CSV table of C-alpha atoms and ligand atoms in Angstrom, one decimal:
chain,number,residue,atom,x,y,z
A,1,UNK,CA,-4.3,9.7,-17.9
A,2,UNK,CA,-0.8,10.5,-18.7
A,3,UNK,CA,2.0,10.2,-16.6
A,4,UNK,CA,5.9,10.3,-16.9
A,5,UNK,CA,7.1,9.0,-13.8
A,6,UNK,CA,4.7,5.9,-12.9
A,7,UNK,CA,2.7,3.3,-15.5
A,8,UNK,CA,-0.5,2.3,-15.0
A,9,UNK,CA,-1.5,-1.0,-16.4
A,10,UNK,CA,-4.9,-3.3,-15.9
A,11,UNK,CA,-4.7,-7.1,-15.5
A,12,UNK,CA,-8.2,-8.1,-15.5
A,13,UNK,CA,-10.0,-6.8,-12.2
A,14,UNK,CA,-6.6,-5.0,-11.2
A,15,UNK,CA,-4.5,-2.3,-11.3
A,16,UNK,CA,-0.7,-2.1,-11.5
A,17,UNK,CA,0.9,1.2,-11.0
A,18,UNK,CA,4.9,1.1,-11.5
A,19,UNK,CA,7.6,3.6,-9.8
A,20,UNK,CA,9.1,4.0,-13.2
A,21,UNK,CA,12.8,5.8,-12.8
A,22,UNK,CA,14.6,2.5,-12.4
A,23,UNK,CA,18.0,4.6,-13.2
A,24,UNK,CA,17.1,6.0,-9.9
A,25,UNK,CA,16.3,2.9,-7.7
A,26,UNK,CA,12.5,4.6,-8.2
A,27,UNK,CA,13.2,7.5,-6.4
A,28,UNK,CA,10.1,9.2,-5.4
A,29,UNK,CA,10.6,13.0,-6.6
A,30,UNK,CA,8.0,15.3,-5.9
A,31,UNK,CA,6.2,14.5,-9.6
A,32,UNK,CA,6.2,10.9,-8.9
A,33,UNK,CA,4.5,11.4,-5.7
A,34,UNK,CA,1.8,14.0,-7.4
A,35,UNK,CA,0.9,11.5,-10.5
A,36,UNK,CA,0.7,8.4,-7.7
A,37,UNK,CA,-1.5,10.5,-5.8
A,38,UNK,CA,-3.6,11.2,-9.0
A,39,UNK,CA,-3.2,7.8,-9.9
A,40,UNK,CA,-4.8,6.3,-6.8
A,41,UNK,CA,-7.7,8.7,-7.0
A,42,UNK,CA,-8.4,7.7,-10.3
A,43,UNK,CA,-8.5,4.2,-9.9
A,44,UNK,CA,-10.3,4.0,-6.6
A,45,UNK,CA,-13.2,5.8,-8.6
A,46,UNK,CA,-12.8,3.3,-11.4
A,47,UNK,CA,-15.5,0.8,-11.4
A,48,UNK,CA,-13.6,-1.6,-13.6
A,49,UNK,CA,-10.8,-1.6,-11.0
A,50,UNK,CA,-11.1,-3.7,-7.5
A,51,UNK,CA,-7.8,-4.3,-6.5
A,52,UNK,CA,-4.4,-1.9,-7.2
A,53,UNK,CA,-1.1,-3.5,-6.8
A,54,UNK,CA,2.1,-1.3,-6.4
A,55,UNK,CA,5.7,-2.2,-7.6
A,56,UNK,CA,8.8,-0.6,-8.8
A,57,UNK,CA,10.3,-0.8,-12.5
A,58,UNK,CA,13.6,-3.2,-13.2
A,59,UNK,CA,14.6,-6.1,-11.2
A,60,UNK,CA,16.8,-3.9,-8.5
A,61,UNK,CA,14.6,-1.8,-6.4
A,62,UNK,CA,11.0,-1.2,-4.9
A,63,UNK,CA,11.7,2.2,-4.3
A,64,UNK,CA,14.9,3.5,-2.6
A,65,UNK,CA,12.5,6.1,-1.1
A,66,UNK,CA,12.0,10.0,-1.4
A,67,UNK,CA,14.7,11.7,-3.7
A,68,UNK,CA,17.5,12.8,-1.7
A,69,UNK,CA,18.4,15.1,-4.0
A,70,UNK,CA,15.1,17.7,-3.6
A,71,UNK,CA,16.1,17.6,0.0
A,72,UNK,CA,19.5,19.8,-1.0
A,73,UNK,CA,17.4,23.3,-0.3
A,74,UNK,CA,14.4,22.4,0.7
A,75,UNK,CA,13.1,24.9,3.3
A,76,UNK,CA,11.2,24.3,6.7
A,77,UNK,CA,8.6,26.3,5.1
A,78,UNK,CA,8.5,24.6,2.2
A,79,UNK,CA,8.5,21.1,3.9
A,80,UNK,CA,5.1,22.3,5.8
A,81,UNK,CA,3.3,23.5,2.9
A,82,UNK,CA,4.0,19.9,1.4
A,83,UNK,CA,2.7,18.1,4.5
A,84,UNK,CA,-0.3,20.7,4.0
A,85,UNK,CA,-1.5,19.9,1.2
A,86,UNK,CA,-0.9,16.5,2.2
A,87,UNK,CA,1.1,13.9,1.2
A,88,UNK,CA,1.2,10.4,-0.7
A,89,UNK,CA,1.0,8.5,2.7
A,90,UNK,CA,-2.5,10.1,2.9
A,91,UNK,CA,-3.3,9.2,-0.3
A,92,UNK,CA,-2.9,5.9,0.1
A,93,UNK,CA,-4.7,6.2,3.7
A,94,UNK,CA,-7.5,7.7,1.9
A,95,UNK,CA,-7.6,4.5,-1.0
A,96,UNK,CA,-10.9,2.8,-0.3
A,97,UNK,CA,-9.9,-0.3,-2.4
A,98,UNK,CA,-7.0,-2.6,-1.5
A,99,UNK,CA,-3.3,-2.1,-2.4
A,100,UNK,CA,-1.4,-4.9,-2.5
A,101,UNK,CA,2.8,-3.5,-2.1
A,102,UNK,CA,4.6,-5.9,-4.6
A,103,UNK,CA,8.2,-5.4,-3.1
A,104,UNK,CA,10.9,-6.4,-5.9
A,105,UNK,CA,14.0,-5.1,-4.6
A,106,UNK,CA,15.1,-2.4,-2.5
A,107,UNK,CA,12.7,-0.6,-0.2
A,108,UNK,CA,14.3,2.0,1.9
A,109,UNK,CA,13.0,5.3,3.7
A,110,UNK,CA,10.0,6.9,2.7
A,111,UNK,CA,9.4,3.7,0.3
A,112,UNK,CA,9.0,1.4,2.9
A,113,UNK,CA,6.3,4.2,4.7
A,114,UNK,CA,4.9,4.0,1.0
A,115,UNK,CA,4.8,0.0,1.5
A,116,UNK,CA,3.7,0.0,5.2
A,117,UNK,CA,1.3,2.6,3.8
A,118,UNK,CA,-0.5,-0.4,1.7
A,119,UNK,CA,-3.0,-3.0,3.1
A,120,UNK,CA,-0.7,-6.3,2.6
A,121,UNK,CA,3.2,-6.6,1.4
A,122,UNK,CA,4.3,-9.1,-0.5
A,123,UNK,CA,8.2,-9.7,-1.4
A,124,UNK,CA,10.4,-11.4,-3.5
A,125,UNK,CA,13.5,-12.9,-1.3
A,126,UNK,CA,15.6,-10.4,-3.0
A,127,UNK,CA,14.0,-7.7,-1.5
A,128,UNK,CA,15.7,-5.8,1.2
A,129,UNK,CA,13.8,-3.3,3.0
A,130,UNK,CA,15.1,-0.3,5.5
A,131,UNK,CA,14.0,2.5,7.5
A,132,UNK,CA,17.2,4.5,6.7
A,133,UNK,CA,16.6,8.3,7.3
A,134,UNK,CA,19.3,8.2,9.8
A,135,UNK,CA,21.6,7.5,7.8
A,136,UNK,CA,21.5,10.9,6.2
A,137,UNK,CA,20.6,12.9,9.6
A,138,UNK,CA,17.2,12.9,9.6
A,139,UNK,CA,14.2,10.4,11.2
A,140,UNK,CA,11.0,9.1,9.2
A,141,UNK,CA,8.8,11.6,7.7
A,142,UNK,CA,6.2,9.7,5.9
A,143,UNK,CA,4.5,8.3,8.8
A,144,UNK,CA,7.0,4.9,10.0
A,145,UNK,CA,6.7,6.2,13.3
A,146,UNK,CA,3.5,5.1,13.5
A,147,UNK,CA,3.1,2.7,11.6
A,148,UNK,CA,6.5,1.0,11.8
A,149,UNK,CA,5.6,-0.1,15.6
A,150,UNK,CA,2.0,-0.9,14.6
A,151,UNK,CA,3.5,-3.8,13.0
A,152,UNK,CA,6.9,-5.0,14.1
A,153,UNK,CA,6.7,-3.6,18.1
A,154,UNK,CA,8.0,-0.7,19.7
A,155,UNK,CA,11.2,-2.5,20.2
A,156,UNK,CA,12.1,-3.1,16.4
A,157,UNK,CA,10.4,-0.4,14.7
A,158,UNK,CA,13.3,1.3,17.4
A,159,UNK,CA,16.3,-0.7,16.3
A,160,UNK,CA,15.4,-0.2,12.5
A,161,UNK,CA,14.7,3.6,12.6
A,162,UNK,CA,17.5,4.2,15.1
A,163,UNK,CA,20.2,1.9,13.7
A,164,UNK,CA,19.5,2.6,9.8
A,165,UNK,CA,20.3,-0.6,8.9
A,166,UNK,CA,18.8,-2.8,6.7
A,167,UNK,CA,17.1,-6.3,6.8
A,168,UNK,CA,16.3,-9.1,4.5
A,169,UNK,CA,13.0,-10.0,3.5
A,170,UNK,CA,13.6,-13.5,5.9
A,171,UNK,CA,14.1,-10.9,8.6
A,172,UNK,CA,11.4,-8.5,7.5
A,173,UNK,CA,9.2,-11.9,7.5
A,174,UNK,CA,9.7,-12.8,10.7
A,175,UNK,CA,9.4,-9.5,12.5
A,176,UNK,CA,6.0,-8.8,10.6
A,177,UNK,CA,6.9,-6.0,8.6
A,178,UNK,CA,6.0,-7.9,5.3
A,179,UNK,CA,3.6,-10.5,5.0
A,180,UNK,CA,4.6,-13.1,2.5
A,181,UNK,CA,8.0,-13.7,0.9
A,182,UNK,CA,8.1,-15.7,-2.5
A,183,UNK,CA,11.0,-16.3,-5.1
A,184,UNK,CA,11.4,-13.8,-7.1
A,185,UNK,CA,10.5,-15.5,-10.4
A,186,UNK,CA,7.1,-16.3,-8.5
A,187,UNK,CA,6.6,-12.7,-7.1
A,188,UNK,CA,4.0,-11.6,-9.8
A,189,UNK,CA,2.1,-14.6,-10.3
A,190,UNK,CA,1.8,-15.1,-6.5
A,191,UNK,CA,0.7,-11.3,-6.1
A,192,UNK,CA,-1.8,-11.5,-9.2
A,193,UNK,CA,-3.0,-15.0,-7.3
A,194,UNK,CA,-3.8,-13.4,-3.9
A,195,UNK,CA,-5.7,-10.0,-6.0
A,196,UNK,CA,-7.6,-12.4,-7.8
A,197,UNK,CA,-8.7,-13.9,-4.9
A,198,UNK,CA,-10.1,-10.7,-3.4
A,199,UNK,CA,-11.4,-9.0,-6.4
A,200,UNK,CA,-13.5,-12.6,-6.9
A,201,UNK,CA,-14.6,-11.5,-3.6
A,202,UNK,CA,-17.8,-8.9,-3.2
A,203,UNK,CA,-16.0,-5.6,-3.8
A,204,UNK,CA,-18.3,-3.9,-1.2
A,205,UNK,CA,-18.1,-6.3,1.3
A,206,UNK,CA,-14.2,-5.8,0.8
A,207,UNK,CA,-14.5,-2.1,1.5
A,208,UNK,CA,-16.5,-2.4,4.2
A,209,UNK,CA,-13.3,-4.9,5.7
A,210,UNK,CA,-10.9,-2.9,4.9
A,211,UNK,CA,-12.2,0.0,6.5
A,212,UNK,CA,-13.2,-2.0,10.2
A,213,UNK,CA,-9.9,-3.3,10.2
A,214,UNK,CA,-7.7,-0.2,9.6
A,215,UNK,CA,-9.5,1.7,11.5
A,216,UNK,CA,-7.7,-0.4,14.3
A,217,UNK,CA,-4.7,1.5,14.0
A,218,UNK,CA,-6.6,4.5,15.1
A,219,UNK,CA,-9.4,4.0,16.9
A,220,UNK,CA,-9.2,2.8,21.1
A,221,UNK,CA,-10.8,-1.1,21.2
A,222,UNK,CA,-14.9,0.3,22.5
A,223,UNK,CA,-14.8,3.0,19.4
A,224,UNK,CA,-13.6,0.4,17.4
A,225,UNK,CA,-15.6,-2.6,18.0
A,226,UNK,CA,-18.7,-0.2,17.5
A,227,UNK,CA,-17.7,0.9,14.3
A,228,UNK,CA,-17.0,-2.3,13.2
A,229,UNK,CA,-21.0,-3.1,14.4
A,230,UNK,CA,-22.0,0.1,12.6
A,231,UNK,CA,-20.5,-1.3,9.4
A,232,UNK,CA,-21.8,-4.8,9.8
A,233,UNK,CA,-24.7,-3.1,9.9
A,234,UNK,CA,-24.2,-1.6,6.3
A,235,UNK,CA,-23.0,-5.1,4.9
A,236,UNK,CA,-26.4,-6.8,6.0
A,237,UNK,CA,-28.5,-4.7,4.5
A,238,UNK,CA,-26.5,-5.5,0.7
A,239,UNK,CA,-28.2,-7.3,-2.0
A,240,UNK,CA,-24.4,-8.8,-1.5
A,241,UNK,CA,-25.7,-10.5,1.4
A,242,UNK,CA,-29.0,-11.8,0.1
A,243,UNK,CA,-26.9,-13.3,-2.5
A,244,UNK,CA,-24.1,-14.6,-0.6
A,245,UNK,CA,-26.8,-15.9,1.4
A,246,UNK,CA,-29.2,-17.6,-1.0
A,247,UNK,CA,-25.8,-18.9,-2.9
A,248,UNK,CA,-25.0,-20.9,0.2
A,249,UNK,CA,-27.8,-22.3,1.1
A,250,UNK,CA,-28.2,-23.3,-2.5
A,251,UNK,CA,-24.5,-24.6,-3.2
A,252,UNK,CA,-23.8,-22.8,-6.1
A,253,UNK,CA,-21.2,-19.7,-6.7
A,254,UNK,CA,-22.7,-15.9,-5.7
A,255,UNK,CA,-23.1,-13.6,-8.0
A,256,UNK,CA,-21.9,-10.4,-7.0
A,257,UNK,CA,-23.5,-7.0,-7.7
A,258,UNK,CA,-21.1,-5.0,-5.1
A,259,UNK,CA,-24.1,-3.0,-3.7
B,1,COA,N1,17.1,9.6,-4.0
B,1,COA,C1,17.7,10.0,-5.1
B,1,COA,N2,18.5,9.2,-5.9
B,1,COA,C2,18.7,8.0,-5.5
B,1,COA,C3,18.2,7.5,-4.3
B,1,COA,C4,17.4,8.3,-3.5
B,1,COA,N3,16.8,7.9,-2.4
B,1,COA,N4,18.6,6.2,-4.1
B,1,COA,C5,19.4,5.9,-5.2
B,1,COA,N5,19.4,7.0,-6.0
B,1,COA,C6,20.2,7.1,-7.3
B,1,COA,C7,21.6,7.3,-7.1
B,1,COA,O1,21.9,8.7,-6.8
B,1,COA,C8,22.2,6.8,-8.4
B,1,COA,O2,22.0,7.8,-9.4
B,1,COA,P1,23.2,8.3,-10.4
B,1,COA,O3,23.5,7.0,-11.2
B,1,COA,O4,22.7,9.4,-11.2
B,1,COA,O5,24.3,8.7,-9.5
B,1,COA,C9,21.2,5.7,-8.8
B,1,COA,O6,20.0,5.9,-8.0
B,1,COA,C10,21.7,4.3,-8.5
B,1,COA,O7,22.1,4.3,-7.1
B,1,COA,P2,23.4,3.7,-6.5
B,1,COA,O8,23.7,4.3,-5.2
B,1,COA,O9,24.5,3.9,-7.6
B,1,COA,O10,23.1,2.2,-6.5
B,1,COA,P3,23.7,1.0,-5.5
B,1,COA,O11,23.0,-0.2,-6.0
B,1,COA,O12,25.1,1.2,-5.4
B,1,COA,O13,23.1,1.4,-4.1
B,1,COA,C11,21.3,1.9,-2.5
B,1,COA,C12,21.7,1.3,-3.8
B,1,COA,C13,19.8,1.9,-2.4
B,1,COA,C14,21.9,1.1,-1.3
B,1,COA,C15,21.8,3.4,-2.4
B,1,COA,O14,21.5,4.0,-3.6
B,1,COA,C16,21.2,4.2,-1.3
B,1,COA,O15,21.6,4.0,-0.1
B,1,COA,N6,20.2,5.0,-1.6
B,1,COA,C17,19.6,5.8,-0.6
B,1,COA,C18,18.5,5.0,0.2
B,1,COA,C19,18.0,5.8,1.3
B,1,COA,O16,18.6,6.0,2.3
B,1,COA,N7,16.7,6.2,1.2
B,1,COA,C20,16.0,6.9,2.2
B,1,COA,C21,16.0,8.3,1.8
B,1,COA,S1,15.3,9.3,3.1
Protein backbone atom coordinates (compact mmCIF):
# COMPACT_ATOMS: atom_id res chain seq x y z
CA UNK A 1 0.00 0.00 0.00
CA UNK A 2 1.13 3.46 -0.58
CA UNK A 3 0.69 6.19 1.46
CA UNK A 4 2.08 9.89 1.74
CA UNK A 5 1.05 10.98 4.96
CA UNK A 6 1.73 7.89 7.42
CA UNK A 7 4.65 4.89 7.11
CA UNK A 8 3.93 1.60 7.80
CA UNK A 9 6.75 -0.54 8.92
CA UNK A 10 6.80 -4.46 10.42
CA UNK A 11 9.07 -5.35 13.34
CA UNK A 12 8.59 -8.94 13.57
CA UNK A 13 4.89 -9.81 14.71
CA UNK A 14 4.07 -5.96 14.68
CA UNK A 15 3.02 -3.20 13.00
CA UNK A 16 4.17 0.43 13.23
CA UNK A 17 2.25 3.02 11.57
CA UNK A 18 3.91 6.68 11.82
CA UNK A 19 1.96 10.21 11.61
CA UNK A 20 4.53 11.35 9.12
CA UNK A 21 4.17 15.50 8.73
CA UNK A 22 6.60 16.19 11.62
CA UNK A 23 6.86 19.96 10.02
CA UNK A 24 3.37 19.97 11.27
CA UNK A 25 3.53 18.50 14.81
CA UNK A 26 1.65 15.41 12.76
CA UNK A 27 -1.27 17.23 12.08
CA UNK A 28 -3.97 14.91 11.20
CA UNK A 29 -5.46 16.43 7.71
CA UNK A 30 -8.17 14.81 6.27
CA UNK A 31 -5.64 12.39 3.98
CA UNK A 32 -3.79 11.38 6.94
CA UNK A 33 -6.92 10.29 8.65
CA UNK A 34 -8.22 8.37 5.19
CA UNK A 35 -4.72 6.39 4.73
CA UNK A 36 -4.73 5.52 8.77
CA UNK A 37 -8.11 4.34 8.28
CA UNK A 38 -6.94 2.25 5.32
CA UNK A 39 -3.99 1.36 7.11
CA UNK A 40 -5.70 -0.21 10.12
CA UNK A 41 -8.02 -2.22 7.92
CA UNK A 42 -5.29 -3.56 6.15
CA UNK A 43 -3.34 -4.67 8.87
CA UNK A 44 -6.09 -6.07 11.09
CA UNK A 45 -6.76 -8.44 8.02
CA UNK A 46 -3.04 -9.24 7.81
CA UNK A 47 -2.27 -12.59 9.17
CA UNK A 48 1.45 -11.83 9.58
CA UNK A 49 0.47 -8.87 11.88
CA UNK A 50 -0.75 -9.33 15.73
CA UNK A 51 0.02 -6.34 17.28
CA UNK A 52 -0.01 -2.49 15.57
CA UNK A 53 1.72 0.20 17.45
CA UNK A 54 1.05 3.98 16.69
CA UNK A 55 3.47 6.90 16.97
CA UNK A 56 4.29 10.19 15.39
CA UNK A 57 7.47 11.12 13.21
CA UNK A 58 10.53 13.35 14.78
CA UNK A 59 11.24 13.63 18.39
CA UNK A 60 8.62 16.74 19.04
CA UNK A 61 5.14 15.58 18.75
CA UNK A 62 2.65 12.57 18.85
CA UNK A 63 0.26 14.35 17.06
CA UNK A 64 -0.81 18.03 17.76
CA UNK A 65 -4.26 16.73 16.69
CA UNK A 66 -6.73 17.49 13.69
CA UNK A 67 -5.39 20.21 11.26
CA UNK A 68 -6.65 23.52 12.28
CA UNK A 69 -6.25 24.82 9.20
CA UNK A 70 -9.20 22.55 7.21
CA UNK A 71 -11.31 23.91 9.92
CA UNK A 72 -11.05 27.61 8.16
CA UNK A 73 -14.42 26.90 5.92
CA UNK A 74 -15.50 23.83 6.83
CA UNK A 75 -19.28 23.73 6.78
CA UNK A 76 -21.88 22.18 9.25
CA UNK A 77 -22.82 20.18 6.34
CA UNK A 78 -19.72 19.18 5.52
CA UNK A 79 -18.68 18.28 9.14
CA UNK A 80 -21.85 15.76 9.16
CA UNK A 81 -21.09 14.07 6.02
CA UNK A 82 -17.57 13.36 7.59
CA UNK A 83 -18.94 11.97 10.86
CA UNK A 84 -21.21 9.89 8.27
CA UNK A 85 -19.05 8.17 6.64
CA UNK A 86 -17.44 7.76 9.87
CA UNK A 87 -14.39 8.70 11.20
CA UNK A 88 -10.79 7.54 12.33
CA UNK A 89 -12.03 7.13 16.01
CA UNK A 90 -14.31 4.36 14.58
CA UNK A 91 -11.73 2.90 12.85
CA UNK A 92 -9.71 2.32 15.43
CA UNK A 93 -13.01 1.18 17.57
CA UNK A 94 -13.54 -1.22 14.87
CA UNK A 95 -9.49 -2.69 15.01
CA UNK A 96 -9.88 -6.28 16.22
CA UNK A 97 -6.13 -6.50 17.06
CA UNK A 98 -4.41 -4.42 19.74
CA UNK A 99 -2.91 -0.93 19.25
CA UNK A 100 -0.52 0.08 21.42
CA UNK A 101 -0.36 4.42 21.27
CA UNK A 102 3.46 5.07 21.55
CA UNK A 103 3.23 8.83 22.65
CA UNK A 104 6.65 10.72 21.84
CA UNK A 105 5.81 14.24 22.23
CA UNK A 106 2.96 16.39 21.99
CA UNK A 107 -0.59 14.91 22.01
CA UNK A 108 -3.23 17.50 21.88
CA UNK A 109 -6.97 17.51 20.66
CA UNK A 110 -8.25 15.13 18.44
CA UNK A 111 -4.70 13.23 18.90
CA UNK A 112 -5.14 12.48 22.30
CA UNK A 113 -9.00 11.03 21.20
CA UNK A 114 -6.71 9.17 18.51
CA UNK A 115 -4.54 7.86 21.70
CA UNK A 116 -7.43 7.34 24.16
CA UNK A 117 -8.84 5.67 20.98
CA UNK A 118 -6.07 2.86 21.33
CA UNK A 119 -6.06 -0.18 23.81
CA UNK A 120 -2.92 0.91 26.05
CA UNK A 121 -0.71 4.29 25.93
CA UNK A 122 2.59 4.35 26.57
CA UNK A 123 4.81 7.66 26.88
CA UNK A 124 7.98 9.03 26.91
CA UNK A 125 8.37 11.66 29.94
CA UNK A 126 8.64 14.28 27.26
CA UNK A 127 5.37 13.77 26.27
CA UNK A 128 2.78 16.28 27.07
CA UNK A 129 -0.72 15.48 26.36
CA UNK A 130 -3.98 18.00 26.14
CA UNK A 131 -7.54 18.11 25.43
CA UNK A 132 -7.32 21.59 23.93
CA UNK A 133 -10.29 22.30 21.64
CA UNK A 134 -11.21 25.10 23.86
CA UNK A 135 -8.66 26.87 23.25
CA UNK A 136 -9.70 27.58 19.73
CA UNK A 137 -13.64 27.77 20.57
CA UNK A 138 -14.67 24.61 20.09
CA UNK A 139 -15.19 21.22 22.57
CA UNK A 140 -13.88 17.49 21.56
CA UNK A 141 -15.09 16.05 18.46
CA UNK A 142 -13.42 12.83 18.23
CA UNK A 143 -15.11 11.14 21.01
CA UNK A 144 -13.01 12.58 24.51
CA UNK A 145 -16.27 13.07 25.87
CA UNK A 146 -16.66 9.77 26.35
CA UNK A 147 -13.92 8.36 26.65
CA UNK A 148 -11.86 11.09 28.46
CA UNK A 149 -14.09 10.40 31.77
CA UNK A 150 -14.00 6.61 31.12
CA UNK A 151 -10.53 6.93 32.24
CA UNK A 152 -9.52 9.89 34.32
CA UNK A 153 -13.24 10.59 36.10
CA UNK A 154 -15.88 12.94 35.37
CA UNK A 155 -14.14 15.43 37.46
CA UNK A 156 -10.73 15.61 35.36
CA UNK A 157 -11.90 14.67 32.01
CA UNK A 158 -13.88 18.29 33.16
CA UNK A 159 -10.92 20.36 34.22
CA UNK A 160 -8.91 19.17 31.03
CA UNK A 161 -11.57 19.74 28.37
CA UNK A 162 -12.94 22.85 30.08
CA UNK A 163 -9.59 24.52 31.07
CA UNK A 164 -7.52 23.57 27.82
CA UNK A 165 -4.59 23.23 29.51
CA UNK A 166 -2.09 20.86 29.23
CA UNK A 167 -0.44 18.16 31.51
CA UNK A 168 2.74 16.19 31.73
CA UNK A 169 3.03 12.75 31.28
CA UNK A 170 3.77 12.50 35.44
CA UNK A 171 0.33 14.08 35.63
CA UNK A 172 -1.26 12.18 32.74
CA UNK A 173 0.19 9.02 34.81
CA UNK A 174 -1.28 9.66 37.75
CA UNK A 175 -4.74 10.56 36.62
CA UNK A 176 -4.91 7.38 34.33
CA UNK A 177 -4.96 8.85 31.14
CA UNK A 178 -1.75 6.96 30.07
CA UNK A 179 -0.57 3.91 31.29
CA UNK A 180 3.14 3.69 31.50
CA UNK A 181 5.67 6.52 31.33
CA UNK A 182 9.36 5.63 30.32
CA UNK A 183 12.47 7.77 29.31
CA UNK A 184 12.45 8.70 26.20
CA UNK A 185 15.51 6.96 24.95
CA UNK A 186 13.66 3.66 26.40
CA UNK A 187 10.18 4.59 24.75
CA UNK A 188 10.58 2.15 21.72
CA UNK A 189 12.30 -0.64 23.19
CA UNK A 190 9.83 -0.68 26.15
CA UNK A 191 6.85 -0.49 23.64
CA UNK A 192 8.31 -3.27 21.31
CA UNK A 193 8.95 -5.23 24.87
CA UNK A 194 5.22 -5.06 26.01
CA UNK A 195 3.88 -6.07 21.89
CA UNK A 196 6.20 -8.79 22.04
CA UNK A 197 4.73 -9.99 25.02
CA UNK A 198 1.19 -10.11 23.64
CA UNK A 199 1.82 -11.19 20.12
CA UNK A 200 3.80 -14.33 22.02
CA UNK A 201 0.50 -14.66 23.39
CA UNK A 202 -2.47 -16.76 21.45
CA UNK A 203 -3.59 -14.08 18.93
CA UNK A 204 -7.28 -15.44 19.24
CA UNK A 205 -7.38 -15.62 22.77
CA UNK A 206 -6.15 -11.88 22.56
CA UNK A 207 -9.14 -10.91 20.43
CA UNK A 208 -11.43 -12.60 22.26
CA UNK A 209 -9.89 -10.13 25.44
CA UNK A 210 -9.89 -7.39 23.83
CA UNK A 211 -13.29 -7.49 22.83
CA UNK A 212 -14.89 -8.62 26.67
CA UNK A 213 -13.05 -5.89 27.99
CA UNK A 214 -13.93 -2.98 25.72
CA UNK A 215 -17.05 -3.76 25.53
CA UNK A 216 -17.12 -2.40 29.21
CA UNK A 217 -17.20 0.99 28.08
CA UNK A 218 -20.43 0.30 26.48
CA UNK A 219 -22.33 -2.33 27.69
CA UNK A 220 -24.37 -1.94 31.56
CA UNK A 221 -22.43 -4.72 34.12
CA UNK A 222 -25.52 -7.98 33.41
CA UNK A 223 -25.07 -7.39 29.40
CA UNK A 224 -21.59 -7.31 29.96
CA UNK A 225 -20.67 -10.06 32.25
CA UNK A 226 -22.86 -12.29 29.76
CA UNK A 227 -21.01 -11.37 26.88
CA UNK A 228 -17.95 -11.90 28.44
CA UNK A 229 -19.50 -15.74 29.26
CA UNK A 230 -20.60 -15.92 25.62
CA UNK A 231 -16.99 -15.40 24.57
CA UNK A 232 -15.41 -17.57 27.08
CA UNK A 233 -17.47 -19.85 25.62
CA UNK A 234 -15.78 -19.36 22.09
CA UNK A 235 -12.13 -19.45 23.71
CA UNK A 236 -12.87 -23.04 25.22
CA UNK A 237 -13.88 -24.55 22.39
CA UNK A 238 -10.02 -23.40 20.52
CA UNK A 239 -7.54 -25.86 19.67
CA UNK A 240 -5.74 -22.75 21.57
CA UNK A 241 -7.10 -24.14 24.63
CA UNK A 242 -6.40 -27.83 24.17
CA UNK A 243 -2.85 -26.58 23.68
CA UNK A 244 -2.56 -24.17 26.35
CA UNK A 245 -3.93 -26.88 28.22
CA UNK A 246 -1.87 -29.90 27.40
CA UNK A 247 1.35 -27.39 27.50
CA UNK A 248 0.70 -26.86 31.16
CA UNK A 249 0.09 -29.85 32.32
CA UNK A 250 3.10 -31.01 30.51
CA UNK A 251 5.59 -27.95 31.43
CA UNK A 252 6.67 -27.13 28.28
CA UNK A 253 5.87 -23.77 26.00
CA UNK A 254 2.30 -23.88 23.87
CA UNK A 255 2.36 -23.86 20.58
CA UNK A 256 -0.05 -21.55 19.22
CA UNK A 257 -2.30 -22.10 16.12
CA UNK A 258 -4.61 -18.90 16.92
CA UNK A 259 -7.83 -20.91 16.09
N1 LIG B 1 -3.06 21.84 12.87
C1 LIG B 1 -2.36 22.31 11.84
N2 LIG B 1 -1.09 22.73 11.93
C2 LIG B 1 -0.50 22.63 13.15
C3 LIG B 1 -1.17 22.14 14.27
C4 LIG B 1 -2.52 21.72 14.10
N3 LIG B 1 -3.23 21.18 15.09
N4 LIG B 1 -0.34 22.18 15.33
C5 LIG B 1 0.82 22.66 14.87
N5 LIG B 1 0.72 22.95 13.55
C6 LIG B 1 1.76 23.50 12.67
C7 LIG B 1 1.96 24.97 12.90
O1 LIG B 1 1.01 25.72 12.19
C8 LIG B 1 3.37 25.14 12.37
O2 LIG B 1 3.34 25.18 10.97
P1 LIG B 1 4.12 26.35 10.15
O3 LIG B 1 5.57 26.13 10.52
O4 LIG B 1 3.81 26.07 8.74
O5 LIG B 1 3.58 27.64 10.68
C9 LIG B 1 4.05 23.84 12.78
O6 LIG B 1 3.00 22.90 12.97
C10 LIG B 1 4.85 23.93 14.05
O7 LIG B 1 4.01 24.43 15.06
P2 LIG B 1 4.43 25.61 16.06
O8 LIG B 1 3.19 26.17 16.67
O9 LIG B 1 5.34 26.56 15.36
O10 LIG B 1 5.29 24.77 17.12
P3 LIG B 1 5.50 25.10 18.67
O11 LIG B 1 6.47 24.07 19.14
O12 LIG B 1 5.79 26.53 18.86
O13 LIG B 1 4.08 24.84 19.35
C11 LIG B 1 2.09 23.54 19.85
C12 LIG B 1 3.56 23.54 19.41
C13 LIG B 1 1.61 22.10 19.71
C14 LIG B 1 1.98 23.99 21.30
C15 LIG B 1 1.26 24.49 18.96
O14 LIG B 1 1.56 24.22 17.62
C16 LIG B 1 -0.23 24.31 19.14
O15 LIG B 1 -0.79 24.80 20.12
N6 LIG B 1 -0.89 23.60 18.19
C17 LIG B 1 -2.30 23.36 18.25
C18 LIG B 1 -2.61 22.23 19.22
C19 LIG B 1 -4.09 22.07 19.37
O16 LIG B 1 -4.77 22.86 19.99
N7 LIG B 1 -4.63 20.98 18.80
C20 LIG B 1 -6.02 20.66 18.90
C21 LIG B 1 -6.71 21.07 17.67
S1 LIG B 1 -8.46 20.91 17.80
Amino acid sequence: MNYETILVAHRGPSALITLNRPDKLNAMSTMLKAELIRALHDLDNREDVRVIVLTGAGDKAFTAGADIHEFQGRTSIEQWHMYEHGTLYDAVDRTTKPILAMINGYCFGGGLELAMACDIRIASERATLGQTEINIGIIPGGGASQRLPRLVGLGNALKLTLTGDRIDAAEALRVGLVDEVVPHARLEGRTFEVADRIASRSALAVRLAKAALRSSARLPLDQGLRYEQSLFTLAMASEDKEEGVRAFLEKREPRWKDR
